[in-house]
CSV table of C-alpha atoms and ligand atoms in Angstrom, one decimal:
chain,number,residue,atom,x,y,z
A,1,UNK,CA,-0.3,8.9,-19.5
A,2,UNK,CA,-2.8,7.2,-16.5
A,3,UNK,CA,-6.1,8.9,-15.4
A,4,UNK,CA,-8.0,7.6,-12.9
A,5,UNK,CA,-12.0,8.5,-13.0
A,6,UNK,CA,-14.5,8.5,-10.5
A,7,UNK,CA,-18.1,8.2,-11.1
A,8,UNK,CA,-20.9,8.5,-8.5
A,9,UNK,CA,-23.8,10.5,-10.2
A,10,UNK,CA,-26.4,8.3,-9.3
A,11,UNK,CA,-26.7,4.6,-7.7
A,12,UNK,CA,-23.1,3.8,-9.0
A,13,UNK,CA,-19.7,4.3,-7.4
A,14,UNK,CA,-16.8,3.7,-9.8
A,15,UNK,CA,-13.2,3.6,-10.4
A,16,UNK,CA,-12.0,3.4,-14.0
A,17,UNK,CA,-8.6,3.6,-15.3
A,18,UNK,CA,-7.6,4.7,-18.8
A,19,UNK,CA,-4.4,4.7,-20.1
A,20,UNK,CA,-2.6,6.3,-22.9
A,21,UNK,CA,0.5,4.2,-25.1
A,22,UNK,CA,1.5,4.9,-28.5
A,23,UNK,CA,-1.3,7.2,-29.4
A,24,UNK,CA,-3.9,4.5,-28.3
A,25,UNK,CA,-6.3,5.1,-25.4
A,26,UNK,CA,-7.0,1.9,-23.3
A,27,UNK,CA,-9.3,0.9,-20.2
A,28,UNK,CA,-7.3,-0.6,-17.7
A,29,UNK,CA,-9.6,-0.7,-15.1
A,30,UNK,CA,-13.5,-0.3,-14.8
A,31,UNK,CA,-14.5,-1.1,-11.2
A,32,UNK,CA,-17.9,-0.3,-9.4
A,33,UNK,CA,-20.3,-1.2,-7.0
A,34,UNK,CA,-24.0,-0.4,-7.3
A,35,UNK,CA,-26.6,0.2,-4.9
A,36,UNK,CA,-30.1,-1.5,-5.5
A,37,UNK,CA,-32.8,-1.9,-3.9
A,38,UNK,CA,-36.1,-4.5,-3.7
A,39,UNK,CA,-38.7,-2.4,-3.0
A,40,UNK,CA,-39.2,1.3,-3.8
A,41,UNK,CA,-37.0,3.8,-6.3
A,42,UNK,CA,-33.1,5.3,-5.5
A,43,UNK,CA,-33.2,7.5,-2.6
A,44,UNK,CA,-30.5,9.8,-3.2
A,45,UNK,CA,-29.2,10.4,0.5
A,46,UNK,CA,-29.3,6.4,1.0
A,47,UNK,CA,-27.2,6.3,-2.8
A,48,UNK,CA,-24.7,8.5,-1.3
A,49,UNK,CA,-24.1,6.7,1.9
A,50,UNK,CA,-23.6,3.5,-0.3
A,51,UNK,CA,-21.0,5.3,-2.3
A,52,UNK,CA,-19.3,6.1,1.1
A,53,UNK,CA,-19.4,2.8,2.7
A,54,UNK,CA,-17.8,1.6,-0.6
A,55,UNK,CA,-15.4,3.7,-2.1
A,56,UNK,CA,-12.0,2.4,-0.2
A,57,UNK,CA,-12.9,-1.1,-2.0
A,58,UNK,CA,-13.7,0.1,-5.0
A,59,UNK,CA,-10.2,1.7,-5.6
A,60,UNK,CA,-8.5,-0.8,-4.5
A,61,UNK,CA,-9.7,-3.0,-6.7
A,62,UNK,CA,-9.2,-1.2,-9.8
A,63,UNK,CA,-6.0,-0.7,-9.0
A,64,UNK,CA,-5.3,-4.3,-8.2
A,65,UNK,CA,-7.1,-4.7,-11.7
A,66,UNK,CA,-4.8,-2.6,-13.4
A,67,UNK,CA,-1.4,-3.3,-11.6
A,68,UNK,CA,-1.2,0.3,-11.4
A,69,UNK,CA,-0.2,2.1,-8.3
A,70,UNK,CA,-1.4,5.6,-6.7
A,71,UNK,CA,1.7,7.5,-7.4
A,72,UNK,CA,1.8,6.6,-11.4
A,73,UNK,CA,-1.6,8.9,-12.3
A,74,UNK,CA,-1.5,11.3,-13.8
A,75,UNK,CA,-4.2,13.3,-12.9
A,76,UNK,CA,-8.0,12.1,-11.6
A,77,UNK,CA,-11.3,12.8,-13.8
A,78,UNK,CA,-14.7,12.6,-11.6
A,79,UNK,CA,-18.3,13.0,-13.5
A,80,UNK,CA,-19.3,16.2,-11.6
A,81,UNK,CA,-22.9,16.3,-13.2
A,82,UNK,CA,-25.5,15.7,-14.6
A,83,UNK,CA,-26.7,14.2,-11.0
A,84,UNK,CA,-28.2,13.8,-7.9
A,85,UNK,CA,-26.6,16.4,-5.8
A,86,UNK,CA,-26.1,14.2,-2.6
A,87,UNK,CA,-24.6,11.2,-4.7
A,88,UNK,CA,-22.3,13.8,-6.8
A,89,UNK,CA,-20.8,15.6,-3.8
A,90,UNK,CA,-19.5,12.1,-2.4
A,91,UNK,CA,-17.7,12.0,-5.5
A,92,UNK,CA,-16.3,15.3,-5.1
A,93,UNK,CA,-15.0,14.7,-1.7
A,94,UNK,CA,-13.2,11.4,-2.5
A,95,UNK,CA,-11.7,12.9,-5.7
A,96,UNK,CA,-10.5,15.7,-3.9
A,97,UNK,CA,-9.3,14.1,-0.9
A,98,UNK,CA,-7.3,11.7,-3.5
A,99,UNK,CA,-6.3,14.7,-5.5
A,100,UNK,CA,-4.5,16.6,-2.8
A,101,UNK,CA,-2.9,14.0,-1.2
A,102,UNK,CA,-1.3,13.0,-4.4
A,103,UNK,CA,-0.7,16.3,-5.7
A,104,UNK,CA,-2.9,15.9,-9.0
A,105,UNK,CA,-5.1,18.4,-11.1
A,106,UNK,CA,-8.9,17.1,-11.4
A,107,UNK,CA,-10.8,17.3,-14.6
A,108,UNK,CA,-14.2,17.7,-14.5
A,109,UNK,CA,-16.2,15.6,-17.2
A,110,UNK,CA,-20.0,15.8,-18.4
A,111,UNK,CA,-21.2,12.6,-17.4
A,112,UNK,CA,-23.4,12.2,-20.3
A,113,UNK,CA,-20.5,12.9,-22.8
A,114,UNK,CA,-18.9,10.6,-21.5
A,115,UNK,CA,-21.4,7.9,-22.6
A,116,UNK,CA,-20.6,9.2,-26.4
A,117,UNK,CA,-17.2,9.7,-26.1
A,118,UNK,CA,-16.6,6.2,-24.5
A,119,UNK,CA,-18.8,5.0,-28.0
A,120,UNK,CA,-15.9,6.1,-30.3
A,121,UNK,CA,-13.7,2.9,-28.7
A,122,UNK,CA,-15.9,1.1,-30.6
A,123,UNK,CA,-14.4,2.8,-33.9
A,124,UNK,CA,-17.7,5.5,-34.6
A,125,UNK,CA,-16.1,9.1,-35.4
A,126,UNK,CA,-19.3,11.1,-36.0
A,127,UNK,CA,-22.2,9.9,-34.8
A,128,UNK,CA,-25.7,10.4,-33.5
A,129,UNK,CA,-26.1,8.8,-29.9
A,130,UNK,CA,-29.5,7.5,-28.7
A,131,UNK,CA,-28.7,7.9,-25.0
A,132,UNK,CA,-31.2,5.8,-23.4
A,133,UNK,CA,-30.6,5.5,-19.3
A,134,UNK,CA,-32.5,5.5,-16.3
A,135,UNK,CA,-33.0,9.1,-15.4
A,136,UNK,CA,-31.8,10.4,-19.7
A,137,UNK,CA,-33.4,9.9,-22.5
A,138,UNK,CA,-31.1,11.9,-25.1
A,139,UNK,CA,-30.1,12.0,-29.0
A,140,UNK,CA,-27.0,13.8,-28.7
A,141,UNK,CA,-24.6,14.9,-31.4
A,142,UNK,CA,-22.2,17.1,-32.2
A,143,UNK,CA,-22.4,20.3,-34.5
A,144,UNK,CA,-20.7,23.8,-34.2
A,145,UNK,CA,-18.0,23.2,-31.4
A,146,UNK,CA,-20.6,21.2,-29.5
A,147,UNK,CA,-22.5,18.2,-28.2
A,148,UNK,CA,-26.5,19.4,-28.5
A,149,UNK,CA,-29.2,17.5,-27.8
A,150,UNK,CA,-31.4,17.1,-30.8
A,151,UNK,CA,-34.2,15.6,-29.2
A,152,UNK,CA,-35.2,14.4,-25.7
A,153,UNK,CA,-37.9,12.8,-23.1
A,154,UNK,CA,-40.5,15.7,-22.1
A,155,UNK,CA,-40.8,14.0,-19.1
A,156,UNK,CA,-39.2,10.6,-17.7
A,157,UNK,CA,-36.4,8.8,-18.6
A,158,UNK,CA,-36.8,5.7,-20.4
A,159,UNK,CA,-35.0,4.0,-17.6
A,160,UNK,CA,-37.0,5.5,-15.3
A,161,UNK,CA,-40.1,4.7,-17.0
A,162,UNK,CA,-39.4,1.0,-17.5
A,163,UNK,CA,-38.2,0.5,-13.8
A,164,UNK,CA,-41.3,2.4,-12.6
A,165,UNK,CA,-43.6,0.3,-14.2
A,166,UNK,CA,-41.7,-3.1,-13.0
A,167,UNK,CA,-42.0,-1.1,-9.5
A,168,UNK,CA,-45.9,-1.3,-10.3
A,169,UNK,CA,-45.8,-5.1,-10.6
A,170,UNK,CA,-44.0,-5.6,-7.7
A,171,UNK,CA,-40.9,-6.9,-9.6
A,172,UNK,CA,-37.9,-5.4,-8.2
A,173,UNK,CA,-35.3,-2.6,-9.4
A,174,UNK,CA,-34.2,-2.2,-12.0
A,175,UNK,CA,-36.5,-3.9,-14.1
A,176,UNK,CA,-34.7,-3.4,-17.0
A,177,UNK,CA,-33.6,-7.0,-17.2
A,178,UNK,CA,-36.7,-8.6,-15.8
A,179,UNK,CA,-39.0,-6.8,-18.3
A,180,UNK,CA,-36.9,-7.5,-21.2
A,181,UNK,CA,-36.7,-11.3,-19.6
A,182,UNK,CA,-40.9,-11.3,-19.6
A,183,UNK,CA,-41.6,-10.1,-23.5
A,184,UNK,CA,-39.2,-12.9,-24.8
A,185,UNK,CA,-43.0,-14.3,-23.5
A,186,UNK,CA,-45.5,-11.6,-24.7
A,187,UNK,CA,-47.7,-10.7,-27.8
A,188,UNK,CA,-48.8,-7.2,-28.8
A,189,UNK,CA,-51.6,-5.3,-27.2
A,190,UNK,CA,-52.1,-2.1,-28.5
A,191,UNK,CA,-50.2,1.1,-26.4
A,192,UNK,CA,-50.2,5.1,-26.9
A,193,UNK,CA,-47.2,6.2,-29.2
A,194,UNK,CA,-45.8,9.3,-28.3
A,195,UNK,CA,-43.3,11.4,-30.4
A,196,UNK,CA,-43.6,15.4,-31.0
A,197,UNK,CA,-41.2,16.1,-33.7
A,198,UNK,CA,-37.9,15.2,-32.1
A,199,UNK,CA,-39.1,14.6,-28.4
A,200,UNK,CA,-40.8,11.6,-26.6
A,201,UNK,CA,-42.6,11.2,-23.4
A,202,UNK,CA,-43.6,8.1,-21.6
A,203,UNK,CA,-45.4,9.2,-18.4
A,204,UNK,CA,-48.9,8.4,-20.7
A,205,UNK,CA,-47.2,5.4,-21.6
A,206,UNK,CA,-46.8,4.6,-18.0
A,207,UNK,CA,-50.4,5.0,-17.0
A,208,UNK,CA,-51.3,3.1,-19.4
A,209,UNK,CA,-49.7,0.3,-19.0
A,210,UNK,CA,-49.7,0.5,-15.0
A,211,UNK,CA,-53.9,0.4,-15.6
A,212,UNK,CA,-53.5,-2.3,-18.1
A,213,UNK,CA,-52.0,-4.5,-15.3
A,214,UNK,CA,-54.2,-3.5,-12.2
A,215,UNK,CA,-57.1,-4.8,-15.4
A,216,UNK,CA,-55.2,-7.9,-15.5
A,217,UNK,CA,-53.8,-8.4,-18.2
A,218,UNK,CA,-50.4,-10.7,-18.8
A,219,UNK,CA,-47.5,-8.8,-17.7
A,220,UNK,CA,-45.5,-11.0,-20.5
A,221,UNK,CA,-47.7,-9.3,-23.0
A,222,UNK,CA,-47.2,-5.7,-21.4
A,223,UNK,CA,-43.7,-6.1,-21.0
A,224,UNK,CA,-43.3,-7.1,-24.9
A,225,UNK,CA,-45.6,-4.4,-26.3
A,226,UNK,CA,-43.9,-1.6,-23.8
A,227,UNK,CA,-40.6,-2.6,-25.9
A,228,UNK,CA,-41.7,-2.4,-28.7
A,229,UNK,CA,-43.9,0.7,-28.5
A,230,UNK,CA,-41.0,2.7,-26.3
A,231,UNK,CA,-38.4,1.6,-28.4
A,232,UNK,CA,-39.8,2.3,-31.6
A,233,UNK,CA,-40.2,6.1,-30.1
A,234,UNK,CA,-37.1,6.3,-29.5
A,235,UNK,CA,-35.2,4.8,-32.8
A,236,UNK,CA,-37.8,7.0,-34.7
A,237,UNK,CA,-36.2,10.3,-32.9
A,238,UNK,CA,-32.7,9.0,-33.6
A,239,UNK,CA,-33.5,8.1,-37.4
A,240,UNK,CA,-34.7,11.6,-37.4
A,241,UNK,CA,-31.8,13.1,-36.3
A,242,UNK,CA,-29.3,11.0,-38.9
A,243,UNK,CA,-31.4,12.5,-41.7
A,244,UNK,CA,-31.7,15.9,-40.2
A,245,UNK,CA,-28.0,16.1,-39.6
A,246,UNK,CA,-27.0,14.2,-42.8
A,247,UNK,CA,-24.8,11.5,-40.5
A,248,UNK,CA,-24.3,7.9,-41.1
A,249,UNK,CA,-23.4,6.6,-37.1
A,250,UNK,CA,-25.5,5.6,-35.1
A,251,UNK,CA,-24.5,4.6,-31.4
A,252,UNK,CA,-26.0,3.5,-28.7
A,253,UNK,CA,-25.6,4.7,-24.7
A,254,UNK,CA,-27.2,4.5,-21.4
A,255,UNK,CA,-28.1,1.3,-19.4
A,256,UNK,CA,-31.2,0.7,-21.3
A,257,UNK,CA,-29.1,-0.2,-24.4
A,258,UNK,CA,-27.9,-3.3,-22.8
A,259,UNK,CA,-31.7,-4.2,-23.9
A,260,UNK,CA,-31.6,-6.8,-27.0
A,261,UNK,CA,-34.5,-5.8,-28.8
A,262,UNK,CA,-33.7,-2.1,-28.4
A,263,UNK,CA,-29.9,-3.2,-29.8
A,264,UNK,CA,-32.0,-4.7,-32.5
A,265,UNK,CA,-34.3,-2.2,-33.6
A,266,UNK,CA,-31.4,-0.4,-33.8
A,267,UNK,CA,-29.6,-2.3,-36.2
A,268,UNK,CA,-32.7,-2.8,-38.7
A,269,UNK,CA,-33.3,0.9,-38.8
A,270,UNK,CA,-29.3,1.5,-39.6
A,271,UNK,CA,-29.4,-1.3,-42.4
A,272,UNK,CA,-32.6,0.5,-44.1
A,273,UNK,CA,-30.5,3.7,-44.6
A,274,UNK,CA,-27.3,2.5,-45.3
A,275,UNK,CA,-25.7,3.9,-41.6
A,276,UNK,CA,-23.7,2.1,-39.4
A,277,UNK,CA,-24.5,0.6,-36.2
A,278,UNK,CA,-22.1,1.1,-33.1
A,279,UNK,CA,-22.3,-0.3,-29.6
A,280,UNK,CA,-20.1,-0.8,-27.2
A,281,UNK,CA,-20.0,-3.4,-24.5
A,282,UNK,CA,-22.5,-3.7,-21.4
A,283,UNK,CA,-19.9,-2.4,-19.1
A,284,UNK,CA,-19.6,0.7,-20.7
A,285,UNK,CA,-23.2,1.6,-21.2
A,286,UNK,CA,-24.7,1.5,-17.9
A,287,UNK,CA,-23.1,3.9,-15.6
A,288,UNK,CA,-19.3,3.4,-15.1
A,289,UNK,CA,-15.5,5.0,-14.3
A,290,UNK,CA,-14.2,3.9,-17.2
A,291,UNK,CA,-16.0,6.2,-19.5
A,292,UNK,CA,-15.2,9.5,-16.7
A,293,UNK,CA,-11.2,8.3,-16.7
A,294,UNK,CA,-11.2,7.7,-20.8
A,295,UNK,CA,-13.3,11.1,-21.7
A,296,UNK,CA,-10.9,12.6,-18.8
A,297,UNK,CA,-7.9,11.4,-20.5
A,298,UNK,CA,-9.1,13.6,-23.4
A,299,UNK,CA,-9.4,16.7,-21.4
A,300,UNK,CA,-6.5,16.3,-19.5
A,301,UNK,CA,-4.7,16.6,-22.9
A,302,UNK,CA,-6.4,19.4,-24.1
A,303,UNK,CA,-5.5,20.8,-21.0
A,304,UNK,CA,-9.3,21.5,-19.5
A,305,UNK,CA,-7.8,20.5,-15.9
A,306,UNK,CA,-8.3,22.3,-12.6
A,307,UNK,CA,-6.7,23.0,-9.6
A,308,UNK,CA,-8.5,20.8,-6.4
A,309,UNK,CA,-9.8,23.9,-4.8
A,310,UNK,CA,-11.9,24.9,-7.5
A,311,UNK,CA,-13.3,21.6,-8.0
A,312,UNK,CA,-17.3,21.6,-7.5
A,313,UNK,CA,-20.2,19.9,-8.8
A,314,UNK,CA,-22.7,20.7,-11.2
A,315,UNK,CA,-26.2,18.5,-10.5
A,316,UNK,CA,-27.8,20.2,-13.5
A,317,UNK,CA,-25.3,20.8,-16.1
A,318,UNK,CA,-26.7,20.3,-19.6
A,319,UNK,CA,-25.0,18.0,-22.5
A,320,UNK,CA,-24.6,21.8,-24.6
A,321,UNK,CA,-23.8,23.6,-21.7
A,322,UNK,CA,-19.6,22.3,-22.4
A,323,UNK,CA,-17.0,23.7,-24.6
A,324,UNK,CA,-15.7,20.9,-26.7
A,325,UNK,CA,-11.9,21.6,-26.3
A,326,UNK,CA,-10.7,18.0,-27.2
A,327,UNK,CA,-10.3,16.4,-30.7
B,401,ATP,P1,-27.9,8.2,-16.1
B,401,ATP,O1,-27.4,8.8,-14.8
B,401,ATP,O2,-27.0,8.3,-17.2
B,401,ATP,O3,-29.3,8.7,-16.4
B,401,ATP,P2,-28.6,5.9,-14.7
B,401,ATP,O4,-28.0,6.3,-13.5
B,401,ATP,O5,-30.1,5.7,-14.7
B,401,ATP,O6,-28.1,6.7,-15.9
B,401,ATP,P3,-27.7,3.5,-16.2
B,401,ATP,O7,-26.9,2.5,-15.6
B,401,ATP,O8,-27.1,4.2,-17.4
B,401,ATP,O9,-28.0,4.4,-15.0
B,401,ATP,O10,-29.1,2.9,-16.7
B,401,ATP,C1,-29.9,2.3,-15.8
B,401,ATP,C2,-31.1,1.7,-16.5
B,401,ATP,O11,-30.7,0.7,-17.4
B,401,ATP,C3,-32.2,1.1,-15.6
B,401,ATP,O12,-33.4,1.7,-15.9
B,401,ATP,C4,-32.1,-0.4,-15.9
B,401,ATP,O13,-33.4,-0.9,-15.7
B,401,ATP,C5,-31.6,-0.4,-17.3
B,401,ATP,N1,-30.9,-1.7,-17.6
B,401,ATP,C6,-29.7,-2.1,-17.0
B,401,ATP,N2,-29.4,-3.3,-17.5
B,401,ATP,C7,-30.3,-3.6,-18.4
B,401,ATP,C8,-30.5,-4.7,-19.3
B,401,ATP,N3,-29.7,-5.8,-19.3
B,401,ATP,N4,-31.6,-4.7,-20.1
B,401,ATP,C9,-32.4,-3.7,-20.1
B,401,ATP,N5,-32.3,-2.6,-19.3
B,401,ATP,C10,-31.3,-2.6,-18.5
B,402,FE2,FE1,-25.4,7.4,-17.1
């Protein structure tokens, strides 16, 4: 069985391609293309009009990647929310363009299950994912037919909320990878922690820090004590929620878990209580196809596939808002 998924729910186009051979699911193909900018955050019309511009290159390469060819899938899985409407309808057009012409169903896949279910390559069966991307800050698990979110941001993402804050200092987007570059340089100066039972929030945290800087102090040292106050937030919830739930995975998601010292605080806290750590490759925790076409894969199985016509997107769909019909 080959599934081809599309992704486009925010600055990323991609085409993944999973495929299923003697009972084992593999990623054949994980092609994108992402639009950036210097100066200012993703403006979502401008996102979609990247995705458009980019789309015909995109398939081709994955399926030069994967040496597959059109007529071989089997049917074609697209992320149809959570989203930025603009960004998600593009998807929705070239998925259904593609599905009609070949004659395929379409799946339509949670994109921010598909961050966990794209964790259990790595070998986790249970676990607890911290889901830490730009616009999602998430521990999701699963519990009574579902995926619930047991705690969450109260107000940014912690993506958002690091980029934001480069964005202040005038040092590009994302700033993920340039902030993380800078507090290999810093030392600790004291920042607000803020965690309400489960839940974080980091707009406080932003202000802070964006004063902190206009006050002159050393972005190296701002950058390093953001990580480590942000971070610590956010392994805190997620240590939570293994005890709460009684669960021994943890796994990690999202862009923002490309970070080092997050992946590291991580694996400290799951050594002090006995859990195991998970997390897969950079390529499959920022935003990708790969993840849409494997988790579509699943569905297409379980048989949660549509006709094209009633395709449609869904820019606020919620992690607990989906049926979990796949095994
Ligand atoms: P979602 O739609 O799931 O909320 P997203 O569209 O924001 O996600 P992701 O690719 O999952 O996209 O995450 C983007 C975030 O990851 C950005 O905030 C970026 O700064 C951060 N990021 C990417 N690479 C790295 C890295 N190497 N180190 C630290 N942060 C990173
Ligand atoms: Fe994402």
């Amino acid at each position: 069985m080959i599934i081809l998924g599309v992704e486009s729910t925010a600055h990323t186009f991609g085409i993944g391609i999973a495929k299923k051979e003697n009972g084992k699911i593999e990623i054949i193909a994980n092609c994108k293309d992402s639009y950036t900018t210097e100066k200012g955050g993703i403006v979502p019309v401008e996102a979609a009009k990247h995705h458009a511009a980019v789309k015909g290159k995109v398939l081709q390469d994955a399926l030069d990647k994967s040496g597959i060819r059109l007529g071989e899938i089997d049917a074609i899985a697209f992320s149809h929310g959570p989203g930025l409407a603009p960004c998600l309808l593009e998807g929705l057009k070239f998925t259904k363009e593609l599905a009609l012409k070949l004659s395929r169903k379409i799946v339509p896949v949670n994109h921010c299950i598909a961050h966990l279910e794209i964790g259990k390559l790595t070998g986790c069966k249970n676990p607890v994912l911290l889901y830490a991307s730009g616009a999602n800050t998430q521990i999701i698990s699963y519990a009574g037919g579902k995926y619930r979110i047991f705690g969450e941001t109260l107000d940014i993402g912690i993506g958002n909320f690091i980029d934001s804050f480069a964005r202040h200092c005038g040092i590009g987007f994302p700033g993920g990878p340039k902030i993380s570059e800078l507090a290999k340089h810093g030392k600790y100066v004291e920042l607000p922690y803020s965690i309400k039972g489960m839940d974080v929030a980091f707009s406080g945290l932003l202000t802070n820090l964006e004063q902190k800087y206009d006050r002159g102090i050393k972005i190296e040292d701002l950058a390093f004590s953001l990580q480590e106050t942000a971070f610590a937030m956010v392994i805190e919830a997620a240590e939570r929620a293994l005890a709460h739930l009684n669960k021994d995975e943890l796994l990690l998601g999202g862009g923002v878990a490309c970070n080092s010292r997050l992946q590291e605080m991580a694996r400290i806290m799951c050594n002090e209580r006995n859990a195991e750590f998970f997390c897969p490759p950079n390529e499959f925790l920022v935003d990708n196809a790969g993840m849409i076409a494997y988790l579509g894969l699943k569905m297409f199985e379980a048989k949660c596939s549509i006709e094209p016509e009633k395709a449609n997107i869904n820019p606020a769909e919620r992690t607990d808002d989906v049926a979990v019909k796949w095994g």
